[in-house]
């Protein structure tokens, strides 16, 4: 199977339009930091078409970078389906940008995500008036063969909070991770861009993968407070921070099998600065900082 990181930044992208933090300013100046688009990957099996996991607001430019074979017909989609890990705006705003599809958009996600995108942020009913939606429920713990490909996908619970647009309803939306298995090669890829609980179940799945693409949102739990941006902690936003005891970096450093790559990196995260001590710590842990256009064969 092949995976391409379409967007390696968290919501807001890098640099973020209204942010003057040191890392965003470095990206603007082109000094020791490269701009990144918002969180999404594309996956394809040894056989079959590309599939999108998460649909970012930067989807149009991201899909232009995807290598696709010649196809018949004037209107031919470069991706066969979209899988959603959650209902956050950075992972779902791109669905509206697929409204020109000439066939109903095939979308996979949990029932909690379907409800959020129906009642809270009604992208699915809106698409109903354009392309239409062919919704496929994929619950945490469940797995499915992906039609027309050699891939199977399994979803697992990754914790986390509901999107802020649902706060007034009190509805729960837990994020999921996705494990892709290629029946024809045996390769295993795990994608978890929002990881709030690094428990034994999640660690076991990461340890049993060939490549993992993991939540690298924040370096510190109080990263936003330190910069005077917000009082919300990484934990309150549904992300285990990278640094410190119990942090994601320590956990990834302990895994021997997978190639570990960080994705969904927030624009405040100092690992985006190529000569920072934090970047150095990531590299020393044997972990990679994801970037847009990174491809891996699994
Ligand atoms: C998150 O990853 O925590 C959310 O996408 C934050 C947001 O942009 O609302
Ligand atoms: Mn996000
Ligand atoms: Zn910033």
XYZ file of C-alpha atoms and ligand atoms in Angstrom:
309
model
C 0.000 0.000 0.000
C 1.051 3.566 -0.530
C 0.319 6.583 1.681
C 0.794 10.251 0.877
C 0.616 12.961 3.515
C -1.500 15.600 1.781
C -1.513 18.018 4.705
C 0.650 17.737 7.823
C -0.572 20.783 9.791
C -3.425 20.953 12.284
C -6.446 23.252 11.898
C -5.427 26.711 10.681
C -2.500 25.360 8.659
C 1.045 26.685 8.884
C 1.368 29.641 8.969
C -2.136 30.362 10.247
C -3.715 33.492 8.730
C -4.070 35.423 12.011
C -1.079 34.070 13.921
C 2.129 35.953 14.666
C 3.673 33.276 16.885
C 7.422 32.646 16.399
C 6.913 29.496 14.330
C 4.317 31.086 12.001
C 6.614 34.079 11.520
C 9.497 31.723 10.684
C 7.342 30.008 8.045
C 6.447 33.405 6.525
C 10.090 34.399 6.413
C 11.034 31.008 4.944
C 13.644 30.572 7.670
C 14.052 27.068 9.097
C 10.369 26.282 8.640
C 8.253 25.152 5.702
C 4.555 25.990 5.247
C 2.092 23.138 5.595
C -1.524 22.614 4.609
C -4.247 21.179 6.845
C -4.604 17.621 8.025
C -5.317 14.885 5.475
C -3.746 11.786 3.916
C -4.385 9.696 0.814
C -4.001 5.899 0.864
C -4.101 3.306 -1.898
C -3.714 -0.442 -1.867
C -1.410 -2.451 -4.094
C -4.594 -2.689 -6.158
C -7.242 -0.014 -6.503
C -7.806 3.725 -6.365
C -6.716 6.398 -3.895
C -8.853 6.921 -0.787
C -8.874 10.100 1.229
C -8.684 10.045 5.015
C -10.101 13.373 6.208
C -11.141 16.193 3.910
C -9.320 19.416 4.785
C -10.169 22.975 3.750
C -7.018 22.778 1.559
C -8.299 19.731 -0.322
C -8.452 21.299 -3.785
C -4.730 22.037 -3.965
C -3.898 18.779 -2.150
C -5.700 16.622 -4.716
C -3.897 18.363 -7.588
C -0.653 16.895 -6.191
C -1.920 13.319 -6.258
C -0.520 11.149 -9.053
C -3.481 9.517 -10.782
C -3.497 7.225 -13.812
C -5.293 8.274 -16.955
C -8.983 7.609 -16.576
C -11.809 7.569 -19.063
C -14.354 10.339 -19.120
C -14.227 14.090 -18.645
C -15.309 14.078 -15.018
C -13.210 11.551 -13.113
C -12.617 11.769 -9.366
C -9.010 11.212 -8.158
C -10.269 9.573 -4.948
C -12.887 6.839 -4.594
C -14.064 7.594 -1.040
C -13.435 9.683 2.073
C -12.864 8.202 5.528
C -13.372 10.497 8.526
C -11.593 10.136 11.877
C -13.807 12.770 13.542
C -16.168 15.641 12.757
C -13.761 18.557 13.374
C -13.928 21.392 10.857
C -10.302 20.940 9.717
C -11.117 17.296 8.813
C -14.521 17.848 7.210
C -14.719 21.319 5.599
C -13.226 19.799 2.444
C -16.333 17.661 1.954
C -18.125 20.749 0.637
C -15.339 21.160 -1.924
C -16.210 17.727 -3.358
C -19.790 18.752 -4.191
C -19.043 18.696 -7.940
C -18.721 14.903 -7.818
C -20.784 13.306 -10.588
C -21.619 10.351 -8.334
C -22.777 10.327 -4.674
C -19.749 10.869 -2.435
C -18.858 7.732 -0.540
C -18.041 8.709 3.066
C -17.080 6.420 5.972
C -17.336 7.416 9.628
C -18.890 6.633 12.982
C -22.560 7.234 13.771
C -21.461 10.043 16.152
C -19.673 11.720 13.251
C -22.681 11.281 10.954
C -24.942 12.936 13.521
C -22.505 15.814 14.076
C -22.345 16.431 10.316
C -26.117 16.229 10.052
C -27.348 18.206 13.089
C -24.408 20.396 14.215
C -22.558 21.310 11.047
C -24.911 20.039 8.340
C -22.429 19.238 5.586
C -24.103 15.917 4.732
C -27.617 17.333 4.129
C -26.081 20.177 2.116
C -24.184 17.698 -0.080
C -27.480 15.886 -0.523
C -28.533 18.745 -2.802
C -25.309 18.526 -4.878
C -23.527 15.193 -5.364
C -25.491 13.247 -2.779
C -23.763 11.121 -0.134
C -23.324 7.358 0.027
C -22.754 7.086 3.810
C -21.054 3.945 5.226
C -20.973 3.566 8.995
C -17.654 2.479 10.463
C -17.779 2.258 14.258
C -14.769 2.015 16.601
C -13.940 -1.688 16.874
C -15.487 -2.383 13.476
C -13.717 -3.199 10.225
C -14.709 -3.179 6.573
C -13.278 -4.210 3.235
C -12.976 -1.104 1.072
C -14.789 -1.802 -2.204
C -12.629 -1.977 -5.311
C -9.328 -2.087 -3.399
C -7.123 -4.637 -1.681
C -7.507 -2.688 1.588
C -9.374 -3.377 4.787
C -9.862 -0.653 7.368
C -10.496 -0.996 11.073
C -11.474 1.929 13.313
C -10.522 2.253 16.978
C -11.401 4.729 19.731
C -8.834 7.474 20.258
C -10.629 9.611 22.856
C -11.088 13.342 22.692
C -13.702 16.023 22.835
C -16.646 16.853 20.582
C -16.177 19.717 18.103
C -16.842 23.122 19.651
C -19.838 23.685 17.367
C -21.596 20.905 19.314
C -20.823 22.340 22.767
C -24.367 23.686 23.250
C -25.899 20.251 22.502
C -23.733 18.247 24.900
C -23.320 15.552 22.222
C -20.274 13.279 22.408
C -18.017 12.649 19.434
C -15.008 10.504 20.162
C -12.199 10.610 17.604
C -11.112 7.367 15.975
C -7.884 6.051 14.563
C -7.823 4.001 11.367
C -5.796 0.849 10.723
C -5.388 0.002 7.016
C -4.354 -3.530 6.065
C -3.439 -4.495 2.520
C -4.607 -8.067 1.826
C -2.250 -8.421 -1.102
C 0.974 -7.341 0.676
C 0.196 -7.724 4.402
C 1.284 -4.115 5.063
C -0.288 -2.327 8.051
C -0.670 1.458 8.312
C -2.185 3.212 11.333
C -3.430 6.801 11.102
C -4.436 8.667 14.249
C -4.290 12.462 13.785
C -6.260 13.150 16.973
C -5.085 11.044 19.891
C -6.380 11.827 23.363
C -5.727 8.524 25.077
C -2.510 6.644 24.745
C -3.676 3.457 26.442
C -2.661 -0.172 26.042
C -5.110 -0.770 23.210
C -3.792 2.140 21.159
C -0.151 1.329 21.929
C -0.706 -2.296 20.896
C -2.115 -1.166 17.547
C 0.782 1.212 16.938
C 3.307 -1.489 17.887
C 1.746 -3.933 15.392
C 1.967 -1.499 12.437
C 4.604 -0.994 9.753
C 4.005 2.754 9.493
C 2.175 4.998 11.973
C 0.994 8.543 11.298
C 0.354 10.004 14.739
C -1.026 13.157 16.399
C 1.862 15.622 16.727
C -0.362 18.628 17.499
C 1.336 20.092 20.574
C 4.780 19.905 22.139
C 3.559 20.957 25.583
C 0.219 20.624 27.334
C 0.180 24.384 28.096
C 1.584 25.462 24.715
C -1.263 27.856 23.852
C -1.343 29.400 27.354
C 2.425 29.993 27.231
C 1.957 32.021 24.056
C -1.048 33.872 25.471
C -3.301 32.397 22.755
C -5.797 30.416 24.833
C -6.213 28.877 28.258
C -7.191 25.524 26.771
C -4.679 22.753 27.343
C -3.689 20.104 24.814
C -5.578 17.539 26.928
C -8.719 19.700 26.921
C -8.457 19.897 23.128
C -8.191 16.122 22.732
C -4.457 15.793 22.116
C -1.747 14.040 24.147
C 1.289 16.361 24.010
C 4.555 15.079 22.551
C 6.930 15.960 25.394
C 7.228 14.824 28.980
C 6.501 11.615 30.848
C 3.460 9.919 29.331
C 3.918 12.021 26.176
C 3.599 10.628 22.678
C 7.293 10.904 21.883
C 8.268 8.655 24.783
C 5.684 6.087 23.653
C 6.785 6.137 20.009
C 10.459 5.882 20.985
C 9.628 2.573 22.688
C 8.237 0.937 19.544
C 10.602 -1.168 17.443
C 8.499 -2.154 14.425
C 6.863 0.935 12.942
C 8.264 3.869 11.074
C 6.718 6.715 13.117
C 5.697 9.985 11.485
C 4.020 12.954 13.187
C 1.047 14.636 11.499
C -1.644 17.219 12.473
C 1.117 19.491 13.788
C -0.156 22.770 15.232
C 1.445 25.968 13.957
C 2.664 26.815 17.484
C 4.646 23.589 17.832
C 8.408 24.273 18.025
C 9.204 20.973 16.251
C 8.293 22.885 13.069
C 11.528 24.863 13.487
C 14.167 22.746 11.817
C 16.999 23.725 14.163
C 15.082 23.760 17.433
C 16.007 21.548 20.410
C 12.460 20.142 20.248
C 12.983 19.009 16.629
C 16.255 17.488 17.708
C 14.500 15.543 20.476
C 12.014 14.133 17.933
C 14.808 12.998 15.641
C 16.729 11.444 18.548
C 13.592 9.482 19.495
C 13.692 7.936 16.010
C 10.508 9.761 15.009
C 9.917 11.801 11.828
C 8.209 15.151 11.466
C 5.653 14.735 8.690
C 5.537 17.196 5.803
C 3.208 17.763 2.882
C 3.971 15.403 0.013
C 5.743 12.770 2.157
C 5.015 9.349 0.657
C 5.686 5.932 2.161
C 5.324 2.406 0.832
C 3.834 0.160 3.490
C -8.592 19.802 17.028
O -7.825 19.110 16.342
O -8.521 19.791 18.267
C -9.600 20.667 16.355
O -9.536 20.513 14.963
C -9.435 22.073 16.806
C -10.200 23.057 15.963
O -9.647 23.522 14.955
O -11.341 23.387 16.295
Mn -7.795 19.349 14.226
Zn 1.205 30.384 14.863
